[in-house]
């Protein structure tokens, strides 16, 4: 599915969103599980009796887990629980920023942090076990694809907004299982960090590997936009409820 979308606003909100006044307070995670750096997002009017889809958000380079609080309100304020792990390496250029290292130990650590955050979210909130999605922007999107492909049994889908398909480190070593994982890939013909040539190479790779892919084309280059984020909500809900035509925000 290739869709060109109209110009949208860039991601700009900076304040954190806390819906504690509008929802039931979730149970606290055990102390030993709460020590790792991570961030949660709970929907407005959280209902503990309802099993929510979970989005695991992998933040971009030179950012942090707090990116979740800027992204999730633009994905949906009501439909999902979300959690974000901190990346594995401190940024060399941005104070209090972190990036995803590419060494074998960094990749293994990223995998463990994502799994740990899923466990944290399941302990804290009512999460539907078959509706867990992993996504991110740019380098975070690439990491989301990698972790999804390496652990397809954990996820209902993987989402990359402007992040290339991972190459090194054998991300498709579980190819027979990984090809069953639905993917959403957002690209732009005007992006500097993800060229059209690289996009075409990635599409050929995913096609030959037999992946189910939703490809979306945006006009905003490397920028993360409100349209991209709201489309995550639509894609996830269509995956969860394929017979439903109503998508709330």
Short mmCIF file of C-alpha atoms in Angstrom, two decimals:
data_model
loop_
_atom_site.label_atom_id
_atom_site.label_comp_id
_atom_site.label_asym_id
_atom_site.label_seq_id
_atom_site.Cartn_x
_atom_site.Cartn_y
_atom_site.Cartn_z
CA UNK A 1 0.00 0.00 0.00
CA UNK A 2 1.65 3.23 -1.18
CA UNK A 3 -0.07 6.43 -0.13
CA UNK A 4 1.10 10.02 -0.54
CA UNK A 5 -0.15 12.20 2.28
CA UNK A 6 -0.61 15.94 2.52
CA UNK A 7 1.73 18.30 4.40
CA UNK A 8 1.40 17.89 8.16
CA UNK A 9 2.63 19.71 11.22
CA UNK A 10 5.98 18.76 12.71
CA UNK A 11 6.16 17.10 16.09
CA UNK A 12 6.41 20.02 18.52
CA UNK A 13 4.80 19.34 21.95
CA UNK A 14 7.43 19.41 24.68
CA UNK A 15 5.49 19.03 27.92
CA UNK A 16 4.90 15.68 29.51
CA UNK A 17 1.40 14.25 29.60
CA UNK A 18 0.11 12.80 32.84
CA UNK A 19 -3.43 11.53 32.97
CA UNK A 20 -3.35 10.47 36.64
CA UNK A 21 -6.24 12.76 37.41
CA UNK A 22 -8.42 11.09 34.78
CA UNK A 23 -7.78 7.39 35.21
CA UNK A 24 -7.43 4.66 37.77
CA UNK A 25 -3.98 4.53 39.30
CA UNK A 26 -2.19 1.37 38.08
CA UNK A 27 -0.50 -0.93 40.51
CA UNK A 28 3.14 -0.15 41.17
CA UNK A 29 5.82 -2.32 39.58
CA UNK A 30 7.95 -4.36 41.98
CA UNK A 31 11.06 -2.49 43.07
CA UNK A 32 13.46 -4.82 41.27
CA UNK A 33 11.63 -4.27 37.97
CA UNK A 34 11.44 -0.48 38.23
CA UNK A 35 15.17 0.33 38.40
CA UNK A 36 15.93 0.36 34.63
CA UNK A 37 15.59 3.67 32.77
CA UNK A 38 12.23 3.73 31.00
CA UNK A 39 9.10 5.82 30.60
CA UNK A 40 5.40 4.90 30.65
CA UNK A 41 2.36 6.38 28.94
CA UNK A 42 -1.17 5.53 30.05
CA UNK A 43 -4.26 6.54 28.08
CA UNK A 44 -6.83 9.00 29.33
CA UNK A 45 -9.58 7.37 31.38
CA UNK A 46 -7.52 4.20 31.74
CA UNK A 47 -9.77 1.22 32.52
CA UNK A 48 -8.11 -1.65 34.33
CA UNK A 49 -10.77 -4.09 33.09
CA UNK A 50 -9.85 -3.50 29.43
CA UNK A 51 -6.81 -5.16 27.83
CA UNK A 52 -5.03 -2.41 25.87
CA UNK A 53 -2.68 -2.69 22.91
CA UNK A 54 0.89 -1.90 23.99
CA UNK A 55 3.31 0.20 21.95
CA UNK A 56 7.01 -0.17 22.76
CA UNK A 57 8.61 3.08 21.56
CA UNK A 58 12.30 3.10 20.58
CA UNK A 59 13.41 6.73 20.69
CA UNK A 60 15.57 8.39 18.07
CA UNK A 61 19.29 9.16 18.20
CA UNK A 62 20.46 11.77 20.74
CA UNK A 63 17.08 11.60 22.48
CA UNK A 64 15.77 9.69 25.49
CA UNK A 65 12.86 7.65 26.77
CA UNK A 66 11.05 10.94 27.52
CA UNK A 67 10.42 11.24 23.77
CA UNK A 68 7.49 8.92 24.48
CA UNK A 69 5.57 11.77 26.13
CA UNK A 70 5.82 13.89 23.00
CA UNK A 71 5.00 11.10 20.55
CA UNK A 72 2.16 9.20 22.21
CA UNK A 73 -0.37 12.05 22.57
CA UNK A 74 -0.06 12.52 18.80
CA UNK A 75 -0.54 8.80 18.18
CA UNK A 76 -3.57 8.55 20.47
CA UNK A 77 -4.55 9.85 23.90
CA UNK A 78 -7.01 7.00 24.51
CA UNK A 79 -6.26 3.81 22.66
CA UNK A 80 -2.89 2.46 23.82
CA UNK A 81 -0.60 1.87 26.73
CA UNK A 82 3.04 2.59 25.85
CA UNK A 83 6.51 2.16 27.28
CA UNK A 84 9.93 3.34 26.11
CA UNK A 85 13.37 2.02 27.10
CA UNK A 86 16.42 4.26 27.15
CA UNK A 87 19.01 3.63 24.44
CA UNK A 88 22.28 1.92 25.24
CA UNK A 89 24.87 4.68 24.76
CA UNK A 90 25.13 8.24 26.09
CA UNK A 91 25.19 10.84 23.31
CA UNK A 92 28.52 12.51 22.57
CA UNK A 93 26.80 15.72 21.42
CA UNK A 94 23.51 16.12 23.31
CA UNK A 95 23.36 16.47 27.09
CA UNK A 96 21.01 13.86 28.58
CA UNK A 97 20.66 12.28 25.15
CA UNK A 98 21.18 8.62 24.25
CA UNK A 99 21.67 6.62 21.06
CA UNK A 100 21.44 2.98 20.00
CA UNK A 101 24.88 1.42 19.79
CA UNK A 102 25.55 -1.08 17.01
CA UNK A 103 28.03 -3.45 18.63
CA UNK A 104 26.86 -7.00 19.29
CA UNK A 105 26.67 -6.27 23.01
CA UNK A 106 24.66 -3.09 22.38
CA UNK A 107 22.23 -4.96 20.15
CA UNK A 108 21.79 -7.69 22.74
CA UNK A 109 21.27 -5.07 25.46
CA UNK A 110 18.65 -3.23 23.37
CA UNK A 111 16.81 -6.52 22.96
CA UNK A 112 16.81 -7.11 26.69
CA UNK A 113 15.69 -3.57 27.48
CA UNK A 114 12.70 -3.90 25.15
CA UNK A 115 11.71 -7.25 26.68
CA UNK A 116 12.17 -5.85 30.18
CA UNK A 117 9.90 -2.91 29.37
CA UNK A 118 7.22 -5.27 28.07
CA UNK A 119 7.36 -7.13 31.38
CA UNK A 120 7.14 -3.83 33.27
CA UNK A 121 4.12 -2.71 31.27
CA UNK A 122 2.33 -6.03 31.73
CA UNK A 123 2.89 -5.84 35.46
CA UNK A 124 1.70 -2.24 35.72
CA UNK A 125 -1.19 -2.18 33.24
CA UNK A 126 -3.73 -4.51 31.64
CA UNK A 127 -1.98 -5.30 28.34
CA UNK A 128 -3.42 -7.56 25.65
CA UNK A 129 -0.70 -10.21 25.11
CA UNK A 130 -1.47 -10.54 21.39
CA UNK A 131 -1.49 -6.79 20.69
CA UNK A 132 2.05 -5.70 21.44
CA UNK A 133 3.68 -3.46 18.81
CA UNK A 134 7.17 -2.02 18.59
CA UNK A 135 7.99 1.18 16.72
CA UNK A 136 10.26 4.18 16.50
CA UNK A 137 11.63 7.02 14.42
CA UNK A 138 14.85 7.02 12.36
CA UNK A 139 17.49 5.03 14.28
CA UNK A 140 14.77 4.05 16.74
CA UNK A 141 12.68 2.74 13.84
CA UNK A 142 15.57 0.62 12.61
CA UNK A 143 16.02 -0.76 16.11
CA UNK A 144 12.28 -1.47 16.33
CA UNK A 145 12.43 -3.49 13.10
CA UNK A 146 15.47 -5.38 14.34
CA UNK A 147 13.94 -6.33 17.68
CA UNK A 148 10.64 -7.22 16.03
CA UNK A 149 12.31 -9.46 13.47
CA UNK A 150 14.47 -11.14 16.10
CA UNK A 151 11.50 -11.74 18.42
CA UNK A 152 8.47 -12.09 16.14
CA UNK A 153 6.63 -14.21 18.70
CA UNK A 154 6.43 -11.21 21.03
CA UNK A 155 4.90 -8.70 18.64
CA UNK A 156 1.80 -8.15 16.54
CA UNK A 157 3.67 -5.70 14.32
CA UNK A 158 6.74 -3.49 13.93
CA UNK A 159 6.80 0.15 12.79
CA UNK A 160 9.62 2.26 11.39
CA UNK A 161 9.13 5.95 10.65
CA UNK A 162 12.07 6.86 8.43
CA UNK A 163 14.41 4.17 9.74
CA UNK A 164 16.08 1.79 7.24
CA UNK A 165 15.72 -1.97 7.48
CA UNK A 166 18.57 -3.28 9.69
CA UNK A 167 21.40 -5.15 8.02
CA UNK A 168 24.32 -6.36 10.20
CA UNK A 169 23.91 -8.73 13.11
CA UNK A 170 21.61 -11.21 11.30
CA UNK A 171 18.25 -9.57 12.14
CA UNK A 172 16.45 -12.12 9.93
CA UNK A 173 17.98 -15.23 11.38
CA UNK A 174 14.46 -16.31 12.41
CA UNK A 175 13.16 -15.65 8.91
CA UNK A 176 10.49 -18.37 8.87
CA UNK A 177 8.85 -16.81 11.91
CA UNK A 178 9.85 -13.20 11.18
CA UNK A 179 8.10 -13.06 7.80
CA UNK A 180 4.79 -13.50 9.63
CA UNK A 181 5.34 -10.17 11.42
CA UNK A 182 3.36 -7.30 9.80
CA UNK A 183 5.49 -4.22 9.14
CA UNK A 184 4.65 -0.54 8.68
CA UNK A 185 7.37 1.43 6.92
CA UNK A 186 7.14 5.23 6.51
CA UNK A 187 9.44 6.87 3.95
CA UNK A 188 9.88 10.21 2.18
CA UNK A 189 11.33 10.91 -1.27
CA UNK A 190 12.91 14.04 0.24
CA UNK A 191 14.71 12.38 3.15
CA UNK A 192 18.47 12.89 3.41
CA UNK A 193 19.16 10.08 5.88
CA UNK A 194 17.14 7.41 4.03
CA UNK A 195 17.73 7.73 0.30
CA UNK A 196 15.37 6.52 -2.41
CA UNK A 197 18.01 3.99 -3.47
CA UNK A 198 18.17 2.57 0.05
CA UNK A 199 14.38 2.51 0.27
CA UNK A 200 14.17 0.50 -2.97
CA UNK A 201 16.85 -1.91 -1.76
CA UNK A 202 14.93 -2.41 1.48
CA UNK A 203 11.67 -2.99 -0.37
CA UNK A 204 13.29 -5.63 -2.55
CA UNK A 205 14.76 -7.33 0.51
CA UNK A 206 11.42 -7.39 2.35
CA UNK A 207 9.61 -8.58 -0.78
CA UNK A 208 12.04 -11.46 -1.35
CA UNK A 209 11.86 -12.36 2.34
CA UNK A 210 8.06 -12.57 2.14
CA UNK A 211 7.09 -9.89 4.66
CA UNK A 212 3.64 -8.33 4.87
CA UNK A 213 4.35 -4.63 4.45
CA UNK A 214 2.32 -1.43 4.66
CA UNK A 215 4.40 1.24 2.91
CA UNK A 216 3.49 4.90 3.40
CA UNK A 217 4.97 7.87 1.59
CA UNK A 218 5.21 11.29 3.26
CA UNK A 219 6.43 14.63 1.88
CA UNK A 220 8.31 15.94 4.93
CA UNK A 221 11.81 14.54 4.49
CA UNK A 222 13.51 13.34 7.67
CA UNK A 223 11.05 15.06 10.00
CA UNK A 224 8.76 13.21 12.37
CA UNK A 225 5.27 14.61 11.83
CA UNK A 226 1.83 14.49 13.38
CA UNK A 227 0.47 12.69 10.32
CA UNK A 228 3.01 9.86 10.65
CA UNK A 229 2.17 9.44 14.31
CA UNK A 230 -1.60 9.47 13.86
CA UNK A 231 -1.20 6.87 11.11
CA UNK A 232 0.37 4.54 13.67
CA UNK A 233 -2.90 4.68 15.59
CA UNK A 234 -4.89 3.80 12.45
CA UNK A 235 -2.55 0.97 11.46
CA UNK A 236 -2.52 -0.59 14.93
CA UNK A 237 -6.29 -0.39 15.34
CA UNK A 238 -6.88 -1.82 11.87
CA UNK A 239 -4.60 -4.70 12.85
CA UNK A 240 -6.41 -5.24 16.15
CA UNK A 241 -9.93 -4.77 14.80
CA UNK A 242 -9.86 -5.45 11.05
CA UNK A 243 -13.65 -5.45 10.72
CA UNK A 244 -14.02 -2.07 12.42
CA UNK A 245 -14.11 1.13 10.40
CA UNK A 246 -14.23 3.54 13.33
CA UNK A 247 -10.90 4.77 14.64
CA UNK A 248 -10.92 7.07 17.66
CA UNK A 249 -8.05 9.26 18.78
#
